[in-house]
PDB file of C-alpha atoms in Angstrom:
ATOM      1  CA  MET A  17      32.978 -25.610 -86.047  1.00 94.00           C
ATOM      2  CA  ARG A  18      35.580 -28.489 -85.818  1.00 98.00           C
ATOM      3  CA  LEU A  19      34.995 -31.580 -87.880  1.00 98.00           C
ATOM      4  CA  LEU A  20      36.389 -34.385 -89.981  1.00 98.00           C
ATOM      5  CA  ALA A  21      35.074 -35.134 -93.439  1.00 98.00           C
ATOM      6  CA  LEU A  22      35.698 -37.763 -96.075  1.00 98.00           C
ATOM      7  CA  ASP A  23      34.356 -38.834 -99.499  1.00 98.00           C
ATOM      8  CA  THR A  24      35.326 -41.851-101.605  1.00 98.00           C
ATOM      9  CA  SER A  25      32.243 -41.877-103.910  1.00 98.00           C
ATOM     10  CA  THR A  26      34.045 -41.570-106.999  1.00 98.00           C
ATOM     11  CA  GLU A  27      37.749 -42.212-108.447  1.00 97.00           C
ATOM     12  CA  ALA A  28      38.608 -39.257-106.062  1.00 98.00           C
ATOM     13  CA  CYS A  29      39.485 -40.148-102.535  1.00 98.00           C
ATOM     14  CA  SER A  30      39.882 -37.372 -99.955  1.00 98.00           C
ATOM     15  CA  ALA A  31      39.788 -36.236 -96.296  1.00 98.00           C
ATOM     16  CA  ALA A  32      39.450 -33.004 -94.774  1.00 98.00           C
ATOM     17  CA  LEU A  33      39.924 -31.503 -91.316  1.00 98.00           C
ATOM     18  CA  MET A  34      38.181 -28.249 -90.687  1.00 98.00           C
ATOM     19  CA  LEU A  35      39.038 -26.334 -87.497  1.00 98.00           C
ATOM     20  CA  GLY A  36      37.197 -22.997 -87.547  1.00 96.00           C
ATOM     21  CA  ASP A  37      38.722 -20.984 -90.269  1.00 95.00           C
ATOM     22  CA  GLU A  38      41.353 -23.393 -91.267  1.00 97.00           C
ATOM     23  CA  MET A  39      40.922 -26.291 -93.641  1.00 98.00           C
ATOM     24  CA  ARG A  40      43.312 -29.103 -94.053  1.00 98.00           C
ATOM     25  CA  VAL A  41      42.893 -31.573 -97.094  1.00 98.00           C
ATOM     26  CA  ARG A  42      44.157 -34.845 -98.357  1.00 98.00           C
ATOM     27  CA  PHE A  43      43.153 -35.599-102.015  1.00 98.00           C
ATOM     28  CA  GLU A  44      44.029 -38.388-104.456  1.00 98.00           C
ATOM     29  CA  ILE A  45      42.830 -39.773-107.685  1.00 98.00           C
ATOM     30  CA  THR A  46      42.673 -43.635-107.519  1.00 97.00           C
ATOM     31  CA  GLU A  47      40.687 -46.348-109.105  1.00 89.00           C
ATOM     32  CA  ARG A  48      40.903 -49.198-106.401  1.00 93.00           C
ATOM     33  CA  SER A  49      42.675 -47.841-103.426  1.00 97.00           C
ATOM     34  CA  HIS A  50      40.251 -45.896-101.425  1.00 98.00           C
ATOM     35  CA  ALA A  51      40.323 -48.480 -98.514  1.00 97.00           C
ATOM     36  CA  GLU A  52      44.161 -48.301 -98.200  1.00 98.00           C
ATOM     37  CA  LEU A  53      44.343 -44.568 -98.560  1.00 98.00           C
ATOM     38  CA  ILE A  54      41.485 -43.028 -96.390  1.00 98.00           C
ATOM     39  CA  LEU A  55      42.565 -43.924 -92.863  1.00 98.00           C
ATOM     40  CA  PRO A  56      46.123 -42.886 -93.317  1.00 98.00           C
ATOM     41  CA  MET A  57      44.825 -39.640 -94.754  1.00 98.00           C
ATOM     42  CA  ILE A  58      42.753 -39.232 -91.777  1.00 98.00           C
ATOM     43  CA  ASP A  59      45.462 -40.129 -89.249  1.00 98.00           C
ATOM     44  CA  ALA A  60      47.986 -37.789 -90.876  1.00 98.00           C
ATOM     45  CA  LEU A  61      45.609 -34.663 -90.777  1.00 98.00           C
ATOM     46  CA  LEU A  62      44.680 -35.316 -87.046  1.00 98.00           C
ATOM     47  CA  ALA A  63      48.464 -35.949 -86.306  1.00 98.00           C
ATOM     48  CA  GLU A  64      49.557 -32.763 -88.142  1.00 98.00           C
ATOM     49  CA  ALA A  65      47.058 -30.541 -86.580  1.00 98.00           C
ATOM     50  CA  GLY A  66      47.822 -32.064 -83.058  1.00 98.00           C
ATOM     51  CA  VAL A  67      44.155 -32.810 -82.747  1.00 98.00           C
ATOM     52  CA  ALA A  68      42.212 -35.796 -81.053  1.00 98.00           C
ATOM     53  CA  LEU A  69      39.109 -37.142 -82.842  1.00 98.00           C
ATOM     54  CA  GLY A  70      37.163 -36.883 -79.585  1.00 97.00           C
ATOM     55  CA  SER A  71      37.874 -33.121 -79.440  1.00 98.00           C
ATOM     56  CA  LEU A  72      35.720 -32.648 -82.618  1.00 98.00           C
ATOM     57  CA  ASP A  73      32.097 -31.491 -82.806  1.00 98.00           C
ATOM     58  CA  GLY A  74      31.341 -34.255 -85.435  1.00 98.00           C
ATOM     59  CA  LEU A  75      31.974 -36.092 -88.769  1.00 98.00           C
ATOM     60  CA  ALA A  76      30.676 -35.627 -92.302  1.00 98.00           C
ATOM     61  CA  PHE A  77      30.946 -38.111 -95.128  1.00 98.00           C
ATOM     62  CA  GLY A  78      29.994 -38.282 -98.735  1.00 98.00           C
ATOM     63  CA  ARG A  79      27.014 -40.646 -98.653  1.00 98.00           C
ATOM     64  CA  GLY A  80      26.478 -40.821-102.396  1.00 98.00           C
ATOM     65  CA  PRO A  81      25.191 -41.354-104.832  1.00 98.00           C
ATOM     66  CA  GLY A  82      28.402 -43.019-106.206  1.00 97.00           C
ATOM     67  CA  GLY A  83      30.368 -46.293-106.695  1.00 95.00           C
ATOM     68  CA  PHE A  84      28.885 -48.992-104.309  1.00 95.00           C
ATOM     69  CA  THR A  85      32.304 -50.107-102.793  1.00 96.00           C
ATOM     70  CA  GLY A  86      33.394 -46.338-102.173  1.00 97.00           C
ATOM     71  CA  LEU A  87      30.220 -45.598-100.480  1.00 98.00           C
ATOM     72  CA  ARG A  88      30.369 -48.591 -98.179  1.00 97.00           C
ATOM     73  CA  ILE A  89      34.053 -47.638 -97.294  1.00 98.00           C
ATOM     74  CA  ALA A  90      32.980 -44.098 -96.556  1.00 98.00           C
ATOM     75  CA  ALA A  91      29.985 -44.991 -94.253  1.00 98.00           C
ATOM     76  CA  GLY A  92      32.033 -47.719 -92.655  1.00 98.00           C
ATOM     77  CA  VAL A  93      34.706 -45.476 -91.698  1.00 98.00           C
ATOM     78  CA  ALA A  94      32.254 -42.655 -90.609  1.00 98.00           C
ATOM     79  CA  GLN A  95      30.571 -45.016 -88.655  1.00 98.00           C
ATOM     80  CA  GLY A  96      33.444 -46.581 -86.911  1.00 98.00           C
ATOM     81  CA  LEU A  97      35.059 -43.505 -86.003  1.00 98.00           C
ATOM     82  CA  ALA A  98      31.992 -41.792 -84.881  1.00 98.00           C
ATOM     83  CA  PHE A  99      30.841 -44.513 -82.599  1.00 98.00           C
ATOM     84  CA  GLY A 100      34.291 -44.836 -80.960  1.00 97.00           C
ATOM     85  CA  ALA A 101      34.511 -41.192 -80.217  1.00 98.00           C
ATOM     86  CA  GLY A 102      30.674 -40.582 -79.595  1.00 98.00           C
ATOM     87  CA  LEU A 103      30.309 -37.888 -82.157  1.00 98.00           C
ATOM     88  CA  PRO A 104      27.257 -36.953 -84.577  1.00 98.00           C
ATOM     89  CA  VAL A 105      27.504 -37.557 -88.275  1.00 98.00           C
ATOM     90  CA  ALA A 106      26.305 -35.447 -91.139  1.00 98.00           C
ATOM     91  CA  PRO A 107      25.703 -37.583 -94.198  1.00 98.00           C
ATOM     92  CA  VAL A 108      26.249 -35.085 -97.410  1.00 98.00           C
ATOM     93  CA  SER A 109      25.009 -35.835-100.948  1.00 98.00           C
ATOM     94  CA  SER A 110      28.185 -36.314-103.138  1.00 98.00           C
ATOM     95  CA  LEU A 111      26.391 -34.462-105.777  1.00 98.00           C
ATOM     96  CA  ALA A 112      25.842 -31.485-103.722  1.00 98.00           C
ATOM     97  CA  ALA A 113      29.603 -31.655-102.921  1.00 98.00           C
ATOM     98  CA  VAL A 114      30.345 -31.081-106.471  1.00 98.00           C
ATOM     99  CA  ALA A 115      27.702 -28.144-106.717  1.00 98.00           C
ATOM    100  CA  GLU A 116      29.173 -26.561-103.846  1.00 96.00           C
ATOM    101  CA  GLN A 117      32.407 -25.858-105.654  1.00 97.00           C
ATOM    102  CA  VAL A 118      30.871 -24.255-108.555  1.00 97.00           C
ATOM    103  CA  GLY A 119      31.145 -20.374-108.397  1.00 94.00           C
ATOM    104  CA  ALA A 120      27.428 -19.794-109.025  1.00 95.00           C
ATOM    105  CA  ALA A 121      25.781 -16.481-107.950  1.00 93.00           C
ATOM    106  CA  GLU A 122      22.856 -16.656-105.700  1.00 93.00           C
ATOM    107  CA  GLY A 123      19.664 -18.007-107.413  1.00 95.00           C
ATOM    108  CA  GLU A 124      21.542 -19.800-110.109  1.00 96.00           C
ATOM    109  CA  HIS A 125      21.016 -23.446-110.931  1.00 97.00           C
ATOM    110  CA  ILE A 126      23.721 -26.195-111.075  1.00 98.00           C
ATOM    111  CA  LEU A 127      23.412 -29.541-112.716  1.00 98.00           C
ATOM    112  CA  VAL A 128      25.637 -32.234-111.256  1.00 98.00           C
ATOM    113  CA  CYS A 129      26.266 -35.251-113.512  1.00 98.00           C
ATOM    114  CA  ASN A 130      28.656 -38.206-112.005  1.00 98.00           C
ATOM    115  CA  ASP A 131      29.236 -41.320-113.718  1.00 96.00           C
ATOM    116  CA  ALA A 132      27.013 -44.168-112.687  1.00 97.00           C
ATOM    117  CA  ARG A 133      28.664 -46.711-115.041  1.00 93.00           C
ATOM    118  CA  MET A 134      26.454 -49.070-116.989  1.00 93.00           C
ATOM    119  CA  GLY A 135      25.751 -46.460-119.605  1.00 94.00           C
ATOM    120  CA  GLU A 136      24.179 -44.048-117.002  1.00 96.00           C
ATOM    121  CA  LEU A 137      24.630 -41.090-114.848  1.00 98.00           C
ATOM    122  CA  TYR A 138      23.783 -39.967-111.388  1.00 98.00           C
ATOM    123  CA  TRP A 139      22.445 -36.204-111.468  1.00 98.00           C
ATOM    124  CA  ALA A 140      20.672 -33.738-109.525  1.00 98.00           C
ATOM    125  CA  VAL A 141      20.026 -29.990-109.819  1.00 98.00           C
ATOM    126  CA  PHE A 142      20.848 -27.681-106.981  1.00 98.00           C
ATOM    127  CA  VAL A 143      20.301 -23.797-106.536  1.00 97.00           C
ATOM    128  CA  ARG A 144      22.761 -21.634-104.548  1.00 94.00           C
ATOM    129  CA  ARG A 145      20.941 -19.583-101.946  1.00 91.00           C
ATOM    130  CA  GLY A 146      23.926 -17.726-100.640  1.00 69.00           C
ATOM    131  CA  ALA A 147      26.890 -15.742-101.757  1.00 51.00           C
ATOM    132  CA  ALA A 148      29.779 -17.912-102.980  1.00 47.00           C
ATOM    133  CA  GLY A 149      32.661 -16.141-100.995  1.00 47.00           C
ATOM    134  CA  SER A 150      35.958 -18.033-100.412  1.00 45.00           C
ATOM    135  CA  GLY A 151      37.915 -19.930 -97.783  1.00 45.00           C
ATOM    136  CA  ALA A 152      36.754 -22.404 -95.141  1.00 44.00           C
ATOM    137  CA  HIS A 153      33.725 -20.293 -94.606  1.00 46.00           C
ATOM    138  CA  ARG A 154      32.398 -19.941 -98.004  1.00 51.00           C
ATOM    139  CA  ASP A 155      28.676 -19.989 -97.612  1.00 53.00           C
ATOM    140  CA  PRO A 156      27.559 -23.410 -98.361  1.00 54.00           C
ATOM    141  CA  ILE A 157      23.788 -23.032 -98.806  1.00 86.00           C
ATOM    142  CA  ILE A 158      23.191 -25.449-101.771  1.00 95.00           C
ATOM    143  CA  VAL A 159      19.623 -26.410-101.891  1.00 95.00           C
ATOM    144  CA  PRO A 160      18.532 -29.482-104.017  1.00 97.00           C
ATOM    145  CA  VAL A 161      15.917 -28.865-106.526  1.00 96.00           C
ATOM    146  CA  GLY A 162      13.995 -32.099-106.944  1.00 94.00           C
ATOM    147  CA  GLY A 163      15.601 -35.545-106.021  1.00 96.00           C
ATOM    148  CA  GLU A 164      18.551 -37.480-106.953  1.00 97.00           C
ATOM    149  CA  HIS A 165      18.253 -39.498-110.146  1.00 97.00           C
ATOM    150  CA  VAL A 166      19.979 -42.178-112.162  1.00 97.00           C
ATOM    151  CA  SER A 167      19.384 -42.166-116.037  1.00 96.00           C
ATOM    152  CA  PRO A 168      20.963 -42.662-119.410  1.00 96.00           C
ATOM    153  CA  PRO A 169      22.705 -39.410-120.665  1.00 96.00           C
ATOM    154  CA  GLN A 170      19.803 -38.642-123.004  1.00 95.00           C
ATOM    155  CA  ARG A 171      17.584 -38.300-120.114  1.00 96.00           C
ATOM    156  CA  VAL A 172      19.706 -36.045-118.003  1.00 97.00           C
ATOM    157  CA  ALA A 173      17.862 -33.037-117.029  1.00 95.00           C
ATOM    158  CA  ASP A 174      14.905 -33.948-119.499  1.00 92.00           C
ATOM    159  CA  GLY A 175      12.361 -31.160-119.234  1.00 91.00           C
ATOM    160  CA  ILE A 176      14.394 -29.019-116.979  1.00 94.00           C
ATOM    161  CA  ASP A 177      14.733 -25.517-117.837  1.00 94.00           C
ATOM    162  CA  GLY A 178      16.672 -22.450-116.293  1.00 96.00           C
ATOM    163  CA  LEU A 179      19.977 -24.179-115.731  1.00 98.00           C
ATOM    164  CA  HIS A 180      23.111 -22.065-115.521  1.00 98.00           C
ATOM    165  CA  HIS A 181      26.068 -24.231-114.663  1.00 98.00           C
ATOM    166  CA  ALA A 182      27.028 -28.069-115.006  1.00 98.00           C
ATOM    167  CA  ALA A 183      29.674 -30.026-113.461  1.00 98.00           C
ATOM    168  CA  GLY A 184      30.835 -33.638-112.581  1.00 98.00           C
ATOM    169  CA  ASN A 185      33.005 -36.320-113.824  1.00 97.00           C
ATOM    170  CA  GLY A 186      30.130 -37.931-115.900  1.00 97.00           C
ATOM    171  CA  ILE A 187      29.832 -35.144-118.467  1.00 97.00           C
ATOM    172  CA  ASP A 188      32.808 -36.037-120.701  1.00 94.00           C
ATOM    173  CA  ARG A 189      32.190 -39.690-120.576  1.00 94.00           C
ATOM    174  CA  HIS A 190      29.040 -39.795-122.485  1.00 92.00           C
ATOM    175  CA  GLN A 191      29.484 -38.626-126.454  1.00 86.00           C
ATOM    176  CA  GLY A 192      27.323 -35.488-126.901  1.00 94.00           C
ATOM    177  CA  LEU A 193      26.281 -34.630-123.470  1.00 96.00           C
ATOM    178  CA  ARG A 194      28.745 -31.592-123.219  1.00 96.00           C
ATOM    179  CA  ALA A 195      27.685 -30.396-126.600  1.00 95.00           C
ATOM    180  CA  ARG A 196      23.933 -30.437-125.614  1.00 96.00           C
ATOM    181  CA  LEU A 197      24.721 -28.659-122.483  1.00 96.00           C
ATOM    182  CA  GLU A 198      26.688 -26.047-124.026  1.00 96.00           C
ATOM    183  CA  ALA A 199      24.206 -25.494-126.836  1.00 96.00           C
ATOM    184  CA  ALA A 200      21.729 -24.814-124.092  1.00 96.00           C
ATOM    185  CA  GLY A 201      23.974 -21.908-122.791  1.00 97.00           C
ATOM    186  CA  ILE A 202      24.992 -23.774-119.780  1.00 98.00           C
ATOM    187  CA  ILE A 203      28.466 -23.175-118.399  1.00 98.00           C
ATOM    188  CA  VAL A 204      30.409 -26.435-117.994  1.00 98.00           C
ATOM    189  CA  HIS A 205      32.948 -26.766-115.246  1.00 98.00           C
ATOM    190  CA  ASP A 206      35.517 -29.262-115.642  1.00 97.00           C
ATOM    191  CA  ASP A 207      37.549 -31.243-113.152  1.00 96.00           C
ATOM    192  CA  LEU A 208      35.294 -31.104-110.373  1.00 98.00           C
ATOM    193  CA  TYR A 209      34.847 -34.235-108.146  1.00 98.00           C
ATOM    194  CA  PRO A 210      33.154 -34.671-104.824  1.00 98.00           C
ATOM    195  CA  ARG A 211      35.711 -33.420-102.228  1.00 98.00           C
ATOM    196  CA  ALA A 212      36.001 -33.668 -98.463  1.00 98.00           C
ATOM    197  CA  ASP A 213      36.515 -29.934 -97.960  1.00 98.00           C
ATOM    198  CA  ALA A 214      33.252 -29.391 -99.767  1.00 97.00           C
ATOM    199  CA  VAL A 215      31.589 -32.098 -97.563  1.00 98.00           C
ATOM    200  CA  ALA A 216      33.059 -30.421 -94.614  1.00 98.00           C
ATOM    201  CA  ARG A 217      31.433 -27.059 -95.398  1.00 96.00           C
ATOM    202  CA  LEU A 218      28.101 -28.493 -96.201  1.00 96.00           C
ATOM    203  CA  GLY A 219      28.345 -30.976 -93.308  1.00 97.00           C
ATOM    204  CA  SER A 220      29.204 -28.133 -90.796  1.00 96.00           C
ATOM    205  CA  THR A 221      25.974 -26.214 -91.665  1.00 94.00           C
ATOM    206  CA  GLU A 222      23.968 -29.698 -90.945  1.00 96.00           C
ATOM    207  CA  LEU A 223      25.719 -30.307 -87.774  1.00 97.00           C
ATOM    208  CA  ALA A 224      25.410 -26.588 -86.582  1.00 95.00           C
ATOM    209  CA  ALA A 225      21.651 -26.904 -87.095  1.00 95.00           C
ATOM    210  CA  GLY A 226      21.488 -29.890 -85.019  1.00 97.00           C
ATOM    211  CA  ARG A 227      20.783 -32.242 -87.910  1.00 96.00           C
ATOM    212  CA  GLY A 228      23.571 -34.597 -87.226  1.00 98.00           C
ATOM    213  CA  VAL A 229      22.773 -38.290 -86.883  1.00 98.00           C
ATOM    214  CA  ASP A 230      23.954 -41.242 -84.585  1.00 98.00           C
ATOM    215  CA  ALA A 231      26.686 -43.343 -86.028  1.00 98.00           C
ATOM    216  CA  ALA A 232      24.319 -46.255 -86.762  1.00 97.00           C
ATOM    217  CA  LEU A 233      22.318 -43.860 -88.931  1.00 97.00           C
ATOM    218  CA  ALA A 234      25.200 -42.828 -91.117  1.00 98.00           C
ATOM    219  CA  LEU A 235      24.117 -44.827 -94.101  1.00 97.00           C
ATOM    220  CA  PRO A 236      24.954 -44.680 -97.816  1.00 97.00           C
ATOM    221  CA  VAL A 237      22.578 -43.596-100.538  1.00 97.00           C
ATOM    222  CA  TYR A 238      22.874 -45.765-103.617  1.00 95.00           C
ATOM    223  CA  VAL A 239      20.184 -44.167-105.712  1.00 93.00           C
ATOM    224  CA  ARG A 240      20.573 -47.367-108.020  1.00 82.00           C
ATOM    225  CA  ASP A 241      19.838 -50.310-105.549  1.00 63.00           C
ATOM    226  CA  ASP A 242      20.649 -53.188-107.789  1.00 47.00           C
ATOM    227  CA  VAL A 243      24.229 -53.077-109.233  1.00 45.00           C
ATOM    228  CA  ALA A 244      23.489 -56.141-111.386  1.00 40.00           C
ATOM    229  CA  ARG A 245      20.527 -54.999-113.067  1.00 41.00           C
ATOM    230  CA  PRO A 246      20.666 -54.266-117.046  1.00 42.00           C
ATOM    231  CA  SER A 247      20.799 -50.551-118.145  1.00 41.00           C
ATOM    232  CA  ALA A 248      17.229 -49.219-118.639  1.00 43.00           C
ATOM    233  CA  ALA A 249      15.787 -46.254-120.536  1.00 44.00           C
ATOM    234  CA  GLY A 250      13.883 -44.867-117.592  1.00 50.00           C
ATOM    235  CA  VAL A 251      14.937 -42.719-114.930  1.00 48.00           C
ATOM    236  CA  THR A 252      15.141 -43.652-111.054  1.00 47.00           C
ATOM    237  CA  ILE A 253      14.680 -40.860-108.521  1.00 50.00           C
ATOM    238  CA  VAL A 254      15.435 -40.674-104.888  1.00 54.00           C
ATOM    239  CA  SER A 255      13.937 -37.436-103.079  1.00 45.00           C
TER     240      SER A 255
END
């Protein structure tokens, strides 16, 4: 599989080029420079590999949930590149892209919590259905358990048992969440962001299965649709 992937859903901005067994990655932490960074990252990856965009099998992008501006940037870039090159696109959950990096054993459940601002978290639970492995062909069978949610930290994983791992940039941004997870025996993995190489591994599975979409359907998933609404005590779910 030969594909280009990108993610700008958090403060991490990244692009990756998968060429069979080889994975090339650009990754940078930034607060507001995603729009200025992502296209030069992509251009550099293609130029270094001597690869034309049209020779790839497809694109993948982190479709969210995440920051509204970042999601629009990723979707817009993916749409534009895919349309121009006539390539299919694999929209990939940015939460799943974090879970994919956790070295969980087969059957273990992973909670991912990313910052949603406004005192809330985007979160979802995943289970690994394949061996962890290593390298560009690490088995990326990450299966969602339920939908994607946005809620205050005290409602995260409320009533959900059997969690083994937790990761995401939101865990240490809300006082008491890490302590609650660790008290429940959950292993917390630090410093994991959605990364384009994880998006590439997940996206390659989608494209190989024929689940790529046309450029016009490469849309972001916000989960929280109203950025201006006040924080609420409930939980919003997208399945």
